[in-house]
CSV table of C-alpha atoms and ligand atoms in Angstrom, one decimal:
chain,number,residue,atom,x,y,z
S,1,UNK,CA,109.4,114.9,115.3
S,2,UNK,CA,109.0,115.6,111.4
S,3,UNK,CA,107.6,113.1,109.2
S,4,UNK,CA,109.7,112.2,106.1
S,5,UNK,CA,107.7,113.8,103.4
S,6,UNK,CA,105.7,111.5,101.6
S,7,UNK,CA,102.3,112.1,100.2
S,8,UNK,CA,101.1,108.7,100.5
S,9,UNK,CA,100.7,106.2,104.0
S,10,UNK,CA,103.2,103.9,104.6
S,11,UNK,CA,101.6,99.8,105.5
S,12,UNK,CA,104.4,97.3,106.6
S,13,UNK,CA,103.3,93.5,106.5
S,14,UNK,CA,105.4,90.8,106.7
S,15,UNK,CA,104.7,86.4,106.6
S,16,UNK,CA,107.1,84.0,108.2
S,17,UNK,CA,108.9,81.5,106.0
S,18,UNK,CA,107.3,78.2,107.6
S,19,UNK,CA,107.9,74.9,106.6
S,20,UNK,CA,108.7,74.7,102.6
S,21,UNK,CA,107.8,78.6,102.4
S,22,UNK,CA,104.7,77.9,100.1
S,23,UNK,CA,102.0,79.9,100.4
S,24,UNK,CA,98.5,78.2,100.0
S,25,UNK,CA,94.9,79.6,99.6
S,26,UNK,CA,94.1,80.8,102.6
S,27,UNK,CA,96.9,83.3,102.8
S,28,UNK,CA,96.2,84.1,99.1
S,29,UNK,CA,92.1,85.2,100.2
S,30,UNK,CA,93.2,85.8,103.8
S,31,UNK,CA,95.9,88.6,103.5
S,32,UNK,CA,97.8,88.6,99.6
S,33,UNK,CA,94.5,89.7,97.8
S,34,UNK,CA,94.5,92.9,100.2
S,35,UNK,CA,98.1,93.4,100.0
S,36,UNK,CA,97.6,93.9,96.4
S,37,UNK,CA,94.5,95.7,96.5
S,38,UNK,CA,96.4,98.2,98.7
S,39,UNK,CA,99.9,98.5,96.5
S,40,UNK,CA,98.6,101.3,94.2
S,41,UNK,CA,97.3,103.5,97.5
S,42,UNK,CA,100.0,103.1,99.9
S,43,UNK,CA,103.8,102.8,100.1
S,44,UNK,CA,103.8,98.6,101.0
S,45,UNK,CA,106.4,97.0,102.8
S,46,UNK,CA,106.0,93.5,102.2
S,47,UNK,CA,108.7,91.8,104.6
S,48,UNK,CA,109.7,88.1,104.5
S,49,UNK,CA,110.5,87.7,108.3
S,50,UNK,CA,113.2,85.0,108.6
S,51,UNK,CA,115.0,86.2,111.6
S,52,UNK,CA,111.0,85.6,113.4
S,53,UNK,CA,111.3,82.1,111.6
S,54,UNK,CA,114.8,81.6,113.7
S,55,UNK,CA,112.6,81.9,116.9
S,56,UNK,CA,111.2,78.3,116.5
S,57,UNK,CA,113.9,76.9,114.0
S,58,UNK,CA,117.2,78.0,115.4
S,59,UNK,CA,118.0,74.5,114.7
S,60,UNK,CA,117.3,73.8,110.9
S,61,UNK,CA,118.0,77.5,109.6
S,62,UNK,CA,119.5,75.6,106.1
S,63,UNK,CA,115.8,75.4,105.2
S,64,UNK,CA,114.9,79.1,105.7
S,65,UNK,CA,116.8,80.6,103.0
S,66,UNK,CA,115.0,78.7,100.1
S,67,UNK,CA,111.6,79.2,101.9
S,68,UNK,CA,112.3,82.9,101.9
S,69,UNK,CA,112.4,82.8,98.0
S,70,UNK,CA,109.2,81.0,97.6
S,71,UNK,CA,107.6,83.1,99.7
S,72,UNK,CA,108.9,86.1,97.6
S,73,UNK,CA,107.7,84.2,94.5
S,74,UNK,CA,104.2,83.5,95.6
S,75,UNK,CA,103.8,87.4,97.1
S,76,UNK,CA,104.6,88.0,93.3
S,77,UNK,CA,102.7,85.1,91.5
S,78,UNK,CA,99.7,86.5,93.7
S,79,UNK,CA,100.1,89.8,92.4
S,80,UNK,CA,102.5,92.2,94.5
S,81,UNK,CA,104.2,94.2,92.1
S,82,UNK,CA,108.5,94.9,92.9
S,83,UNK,CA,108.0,98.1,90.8
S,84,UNK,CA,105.1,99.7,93.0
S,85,UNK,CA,106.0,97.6,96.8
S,86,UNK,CA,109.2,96.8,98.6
S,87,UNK,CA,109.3,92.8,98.6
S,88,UNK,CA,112.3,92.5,101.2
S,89,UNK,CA,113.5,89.7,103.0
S,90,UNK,CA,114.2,91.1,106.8
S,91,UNK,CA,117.5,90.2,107.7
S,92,UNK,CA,118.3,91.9,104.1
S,93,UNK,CA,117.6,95.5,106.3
S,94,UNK,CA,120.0,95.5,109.7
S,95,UNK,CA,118.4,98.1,111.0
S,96,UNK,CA,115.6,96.0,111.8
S,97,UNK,CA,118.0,94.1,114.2
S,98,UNK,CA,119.1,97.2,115.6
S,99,UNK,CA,115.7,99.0,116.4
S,100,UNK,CA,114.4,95.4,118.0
S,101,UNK,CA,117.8,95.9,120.4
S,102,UNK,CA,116.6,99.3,121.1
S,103,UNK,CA,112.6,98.8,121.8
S,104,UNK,CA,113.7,95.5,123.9
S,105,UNK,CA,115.0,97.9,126.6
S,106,UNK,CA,111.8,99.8,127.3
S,107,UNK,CA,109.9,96.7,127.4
S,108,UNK,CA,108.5,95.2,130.2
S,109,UNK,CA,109.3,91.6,130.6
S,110,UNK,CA,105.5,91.2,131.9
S,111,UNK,CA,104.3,92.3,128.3
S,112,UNK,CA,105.8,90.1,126.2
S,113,UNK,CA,105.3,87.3,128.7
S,114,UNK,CA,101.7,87.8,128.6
S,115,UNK,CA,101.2,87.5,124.7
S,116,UNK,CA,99.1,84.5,123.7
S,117,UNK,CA,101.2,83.3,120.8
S,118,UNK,CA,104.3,83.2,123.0
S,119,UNK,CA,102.0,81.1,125.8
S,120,UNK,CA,100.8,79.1,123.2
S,121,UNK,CA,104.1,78.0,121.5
S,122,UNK,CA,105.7,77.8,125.1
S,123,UNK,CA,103.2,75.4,126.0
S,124,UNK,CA,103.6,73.5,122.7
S,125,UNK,CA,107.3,73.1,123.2
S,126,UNK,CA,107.2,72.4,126.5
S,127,UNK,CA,104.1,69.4,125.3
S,128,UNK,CA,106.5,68.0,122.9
S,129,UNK,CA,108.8,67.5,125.5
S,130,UNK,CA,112.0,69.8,124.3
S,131,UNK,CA,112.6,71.3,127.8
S,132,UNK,CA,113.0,74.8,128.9
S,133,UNK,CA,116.3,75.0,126.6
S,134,UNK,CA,113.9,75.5,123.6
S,135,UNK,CA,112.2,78.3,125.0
S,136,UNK,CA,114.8,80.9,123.7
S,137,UNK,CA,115.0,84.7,124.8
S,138,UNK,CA,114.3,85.1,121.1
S,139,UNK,CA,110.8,83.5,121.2
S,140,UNK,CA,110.1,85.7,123.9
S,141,UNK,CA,111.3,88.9,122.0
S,142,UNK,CA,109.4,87.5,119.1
S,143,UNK,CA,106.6,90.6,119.3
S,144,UNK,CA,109.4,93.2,119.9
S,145,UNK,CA,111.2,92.3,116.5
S,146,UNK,CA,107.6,92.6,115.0
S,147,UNK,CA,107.3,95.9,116.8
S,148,UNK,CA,110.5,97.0,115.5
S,149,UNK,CA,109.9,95.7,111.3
S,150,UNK,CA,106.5,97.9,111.8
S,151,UNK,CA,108.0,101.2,113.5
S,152,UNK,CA,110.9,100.8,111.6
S,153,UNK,CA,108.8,102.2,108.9
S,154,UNK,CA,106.7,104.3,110.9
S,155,UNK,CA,103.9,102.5,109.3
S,156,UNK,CA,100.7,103.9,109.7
S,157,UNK,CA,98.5,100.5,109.4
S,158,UNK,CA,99.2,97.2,109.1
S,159,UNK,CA,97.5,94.3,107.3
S,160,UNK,CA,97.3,91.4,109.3
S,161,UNK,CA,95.4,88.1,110.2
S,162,UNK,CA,93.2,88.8,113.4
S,163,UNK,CA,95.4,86.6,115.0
S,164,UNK,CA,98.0,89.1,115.2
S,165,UNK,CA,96.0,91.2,117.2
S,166,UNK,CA,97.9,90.8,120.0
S,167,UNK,CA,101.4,91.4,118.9
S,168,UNK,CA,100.2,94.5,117.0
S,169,UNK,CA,98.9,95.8,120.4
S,170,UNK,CA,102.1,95.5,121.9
S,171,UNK,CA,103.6,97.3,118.8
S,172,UNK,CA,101.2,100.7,119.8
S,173,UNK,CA,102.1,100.2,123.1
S,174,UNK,CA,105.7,100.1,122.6
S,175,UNK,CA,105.1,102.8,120.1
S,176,UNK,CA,103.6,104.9,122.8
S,177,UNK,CA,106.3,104.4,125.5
S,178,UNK,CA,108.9,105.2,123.4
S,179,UNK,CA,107.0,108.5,122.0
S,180,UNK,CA,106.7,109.1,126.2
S,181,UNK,CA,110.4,108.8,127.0
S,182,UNK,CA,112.2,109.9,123.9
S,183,UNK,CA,109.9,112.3,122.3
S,184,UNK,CA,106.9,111.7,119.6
S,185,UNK,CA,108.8,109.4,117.3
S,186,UNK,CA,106.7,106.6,116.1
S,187,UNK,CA,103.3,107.1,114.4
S,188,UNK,CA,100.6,104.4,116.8
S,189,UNK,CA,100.3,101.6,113.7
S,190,UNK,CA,96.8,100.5,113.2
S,191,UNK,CA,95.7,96.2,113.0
S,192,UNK,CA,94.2,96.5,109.2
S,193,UNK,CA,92.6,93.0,109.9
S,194,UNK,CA,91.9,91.3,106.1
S,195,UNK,CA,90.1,88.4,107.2
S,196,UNK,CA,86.8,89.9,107.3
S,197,UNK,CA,86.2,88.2,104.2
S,198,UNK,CA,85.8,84.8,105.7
S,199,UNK,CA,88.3,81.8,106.4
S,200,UNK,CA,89.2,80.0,103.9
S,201,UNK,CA,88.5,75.7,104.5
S,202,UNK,CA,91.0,73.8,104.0
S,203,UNK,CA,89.8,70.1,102.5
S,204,UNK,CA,89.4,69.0,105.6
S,205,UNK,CA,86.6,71.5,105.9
S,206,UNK,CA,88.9,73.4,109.2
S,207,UNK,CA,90.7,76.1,108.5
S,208,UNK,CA,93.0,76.2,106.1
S,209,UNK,CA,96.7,76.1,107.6
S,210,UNK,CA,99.8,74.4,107.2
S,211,UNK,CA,100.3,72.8,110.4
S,212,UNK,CA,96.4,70.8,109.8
S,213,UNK,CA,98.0,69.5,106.7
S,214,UNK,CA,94.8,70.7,104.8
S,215,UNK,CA,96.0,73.3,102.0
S,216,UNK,CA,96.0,73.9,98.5
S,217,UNK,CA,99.3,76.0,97.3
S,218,UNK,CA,99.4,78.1,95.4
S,219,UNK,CA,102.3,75.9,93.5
S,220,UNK,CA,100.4,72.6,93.4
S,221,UNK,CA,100.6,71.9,90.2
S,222,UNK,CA,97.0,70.6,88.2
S,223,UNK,CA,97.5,67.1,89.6
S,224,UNK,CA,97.9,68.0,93.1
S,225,UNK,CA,94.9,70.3,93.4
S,226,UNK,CA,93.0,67.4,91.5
S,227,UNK,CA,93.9,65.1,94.1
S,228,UNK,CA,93.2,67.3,97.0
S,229,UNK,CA,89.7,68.2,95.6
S,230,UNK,CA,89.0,64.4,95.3
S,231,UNK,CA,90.0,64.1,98.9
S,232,UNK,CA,88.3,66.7,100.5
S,233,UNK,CA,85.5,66.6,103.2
S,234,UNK,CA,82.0,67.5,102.1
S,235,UNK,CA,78.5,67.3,103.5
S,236,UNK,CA,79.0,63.9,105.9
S,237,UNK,CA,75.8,62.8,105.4
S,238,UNK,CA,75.3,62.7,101.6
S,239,UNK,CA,76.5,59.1,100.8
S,240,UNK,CA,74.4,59.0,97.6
S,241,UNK,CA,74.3,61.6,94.7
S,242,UNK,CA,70.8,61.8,95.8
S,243,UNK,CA,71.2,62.7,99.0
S,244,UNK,CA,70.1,66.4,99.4
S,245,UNK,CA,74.2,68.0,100.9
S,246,UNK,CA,74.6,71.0,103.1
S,247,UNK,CA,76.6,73.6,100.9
S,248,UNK,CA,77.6,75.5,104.8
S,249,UNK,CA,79.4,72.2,105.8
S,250,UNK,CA,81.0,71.1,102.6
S,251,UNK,CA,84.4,72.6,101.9
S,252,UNK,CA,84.0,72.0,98.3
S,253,UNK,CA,80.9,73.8,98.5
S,254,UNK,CA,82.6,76.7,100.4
S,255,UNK,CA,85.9,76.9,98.2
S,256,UNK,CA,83.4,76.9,95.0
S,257,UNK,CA,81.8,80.0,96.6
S,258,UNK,CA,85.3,81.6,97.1
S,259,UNK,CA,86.5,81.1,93.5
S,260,UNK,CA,82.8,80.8,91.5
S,261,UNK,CA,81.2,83.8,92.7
S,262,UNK,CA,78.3,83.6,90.2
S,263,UNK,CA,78.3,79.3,89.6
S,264,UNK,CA,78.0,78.3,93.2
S,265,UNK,CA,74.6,79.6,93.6
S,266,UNK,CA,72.8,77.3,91.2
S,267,UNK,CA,75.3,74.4,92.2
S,268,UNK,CA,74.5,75.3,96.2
S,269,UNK,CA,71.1,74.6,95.2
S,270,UNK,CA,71.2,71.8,93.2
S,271,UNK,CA,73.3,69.9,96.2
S,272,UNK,CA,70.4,71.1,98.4
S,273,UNK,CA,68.1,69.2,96.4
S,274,UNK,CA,70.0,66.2,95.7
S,275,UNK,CA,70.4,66.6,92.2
S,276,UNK,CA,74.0,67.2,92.2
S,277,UNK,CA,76.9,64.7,93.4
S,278,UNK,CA,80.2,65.4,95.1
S,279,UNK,CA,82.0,64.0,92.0
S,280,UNK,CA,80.7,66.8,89.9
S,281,UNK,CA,81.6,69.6,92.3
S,282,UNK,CA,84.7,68.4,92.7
S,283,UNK,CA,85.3,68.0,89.1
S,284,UNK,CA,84.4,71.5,88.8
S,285,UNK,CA,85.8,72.9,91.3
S,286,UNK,CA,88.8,71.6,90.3
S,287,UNK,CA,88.7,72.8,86.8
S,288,UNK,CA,88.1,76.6,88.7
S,289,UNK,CA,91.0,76.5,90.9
S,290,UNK,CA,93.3,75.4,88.0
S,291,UNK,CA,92.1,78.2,86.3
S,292,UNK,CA,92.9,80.5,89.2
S,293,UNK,CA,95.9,78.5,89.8
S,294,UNK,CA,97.4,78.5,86.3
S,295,UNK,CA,98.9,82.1,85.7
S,296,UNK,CA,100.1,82.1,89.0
S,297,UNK,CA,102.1,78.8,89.1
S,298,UNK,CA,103.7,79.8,85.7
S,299,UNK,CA,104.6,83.5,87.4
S,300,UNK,CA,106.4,81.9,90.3
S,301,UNK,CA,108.1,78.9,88.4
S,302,UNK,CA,108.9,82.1,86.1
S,303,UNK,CA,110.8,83.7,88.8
S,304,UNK,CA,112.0,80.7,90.7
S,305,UNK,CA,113.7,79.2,87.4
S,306,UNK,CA,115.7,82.6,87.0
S,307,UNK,CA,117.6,82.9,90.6
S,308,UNK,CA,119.4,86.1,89.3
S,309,UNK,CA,116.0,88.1,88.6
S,310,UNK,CA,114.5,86.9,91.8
S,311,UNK,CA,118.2,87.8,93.2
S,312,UNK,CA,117.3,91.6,91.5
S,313,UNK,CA,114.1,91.9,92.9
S,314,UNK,CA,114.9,91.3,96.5
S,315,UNK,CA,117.9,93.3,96.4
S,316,UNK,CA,115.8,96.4,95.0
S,317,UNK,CA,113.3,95.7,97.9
S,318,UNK,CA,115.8,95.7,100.6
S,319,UNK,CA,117.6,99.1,99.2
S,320,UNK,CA,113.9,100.6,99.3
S,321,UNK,CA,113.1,99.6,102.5
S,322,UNK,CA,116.4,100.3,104.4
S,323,UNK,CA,115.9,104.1,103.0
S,324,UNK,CA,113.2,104.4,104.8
S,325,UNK,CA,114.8,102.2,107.8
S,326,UNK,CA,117.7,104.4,108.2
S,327,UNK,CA,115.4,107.6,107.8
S,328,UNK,CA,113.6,106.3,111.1
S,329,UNK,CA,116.7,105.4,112.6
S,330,UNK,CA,118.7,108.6,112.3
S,331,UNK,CA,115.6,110.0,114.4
S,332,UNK,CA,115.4,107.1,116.8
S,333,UNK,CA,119.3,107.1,117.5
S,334,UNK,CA,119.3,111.3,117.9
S,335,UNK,CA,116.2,110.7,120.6
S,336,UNK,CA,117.8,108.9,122.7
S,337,UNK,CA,121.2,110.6,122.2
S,338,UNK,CA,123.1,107.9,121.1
A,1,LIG,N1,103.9,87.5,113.3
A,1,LIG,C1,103.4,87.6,112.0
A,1,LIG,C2,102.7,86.3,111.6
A,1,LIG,O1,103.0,85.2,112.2
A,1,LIG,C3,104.6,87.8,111.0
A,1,LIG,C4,105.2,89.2,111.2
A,1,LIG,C5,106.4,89.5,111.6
A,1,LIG,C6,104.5,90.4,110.8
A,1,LIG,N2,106.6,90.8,111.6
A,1,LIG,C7,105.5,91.4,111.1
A,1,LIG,C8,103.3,90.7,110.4
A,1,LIG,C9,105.2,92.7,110.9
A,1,LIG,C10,103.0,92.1,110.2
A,1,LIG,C11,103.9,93.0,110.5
A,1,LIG,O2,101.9,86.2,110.7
């Protein structure tokens, strides 16, 4: 079947609005920063996936909305541009709903059973004690709506944490059964994996996430990120300034690499040889991510103080991206005759 003319790629990504819907560092260095390295080369699709946030929240959804539009303010505050990407919340685009219907009846129960995530959080409900009730049909579906935001698009790659191996796997697969049955359709998306960087520590010197409790956002304000340098972990057994510190164990250390590319070296070896104290890498360090910090915070307090622009901007997203939704679907619907 005929490609929609476009010279350029098409990438689809997408974050879930968790918790508050702040983003913090490690999605910033782990998959934003390559999101807007790749705006100006490919047509993005940067979707805010609330209806994959329903699949664990069904039952505090008042939250969702307003996490949606911090999410959309940090993609922006980190550098996404509206004008060049399509920053879109999901359930904005019903055809996303619709395709997800579609792909859920040519997949095989086993697939989606087997999927690591779904074990994992199946296992985690099921710790916590909430019962079979809270393991939904959704949750189970929960790689089959991703399959659908991606092929929706027929995006060609996708930009995703290594974690998501998994579920882009059963995208291609799904992508490939459909082609089977129905008739070449769906391009087979490739896992663009934009870790390879490095994981970012959190100040507890694990990785950085929002369920450890360990993260710097993106809108902490000065104070915050002061306070969270001061607390973090570094080399245990420095307990004097004199005490020579391991940079490779220090999560100061490591965030000073991150964010002082040229700085860290002589401060990495000054903590080798004891010459340096925790207080001062902190204080620097804190002085460097406020710098970082700064423009950003002002961008998405920018946006989040003026509702109807922010209103603008995700309404111009979601008329881009359903063009190119219901360009898929008018194929997908005339392949299988409906
Ligand atoms: N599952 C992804 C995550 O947890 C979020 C997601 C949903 C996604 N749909 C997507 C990522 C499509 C990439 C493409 O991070």
């Amino acid at each position: 079947m005929q490609q929609q003319i476009s010279d350029k790629k098409r990438l689809l990504s997408g974050m879930q609005p968790t918790g508050t819907g702040a983003l913090h560092l490690g999605n910033l260095e782990g998959a934003l920063r390559t999101w807007v390295r790749l705006q100006d080369d490919y047509h993005m699709y940067c979707c805010i996936v609330d209806w994959h946030a329903l699949t664990t929240r069904y039952h505090d959804t008042e939250a969702i909305g307003p996490a949606c539009r911090q999410v959309a303010a940090d993609y922006i505050a980190a550098g996404l541009d509206p004008d060049k990407c399509a920053i879109f919340i999901q359930s904005h685009v019903k055809e996303h709903a619709e395709l997800h219907l579609l792909l859920s009846m040519i997949t095989p129960v086993g697939w989606v059973e087997r999927v690591p995530t779904y074990k994992e959080k199946r296992d985690l409900l099921q710790e916590r004690g909430e019962g079979d009730e809270s393991i939904s049909y959704g949750l189970l579906g929960y790689p089959v709506l991703q399959a659908a935001d991606i092929l929706l698009y027929r995006a060609t790659a996708v930009p995703v944490g290594r974690d998501q191996a998994a579920h882009l796997e059963i995208s291609r697969e799904l992508a490939r059964r459909f082609n089977r049955l129905y008739g070449e359709t769906f391009p087979e998306p490739q896992a663009l994996i934009t870790e390879d960087t490095g994981v970012v520590p959190g100040i507890d010197g694990r990785k950085m996430s929002k369920s450890y409790g360990n993260a710097i956002y993106i809108s902490d304000d000065a104070d915050t990120v002061a306070r969270k340098v001061k607390e973090a972990f570094t080399t245990p057994t420095k307990m004097r300034k004199s005490d020579p510190g391991v940079p490779e164990q220090c999560a100061v250390c490591q965030l000073r690499k991150l964010y002082d590319s040229q700085g860290y070296i002589t401060s990495w070896d000054e903590d080798r040889q004891g010459i340096r104290g925790c207080m001062q890498n902190k204080a620097e360090l804190t002085e460097i991510l406020n710098g970082v910090l700064e423009p950003m915070r002002r961008r998405r307090n920018d946006l989040l103080n003026d509702p109807a622009e922010l209103d603008r901007v995700l309404k111009r997203g979601a008329d881009k991206a359903r063009e190119a939704a219901e360009a898929t679907m008018k194929f997908v619907r005339a392949a299988m005759h409906l």
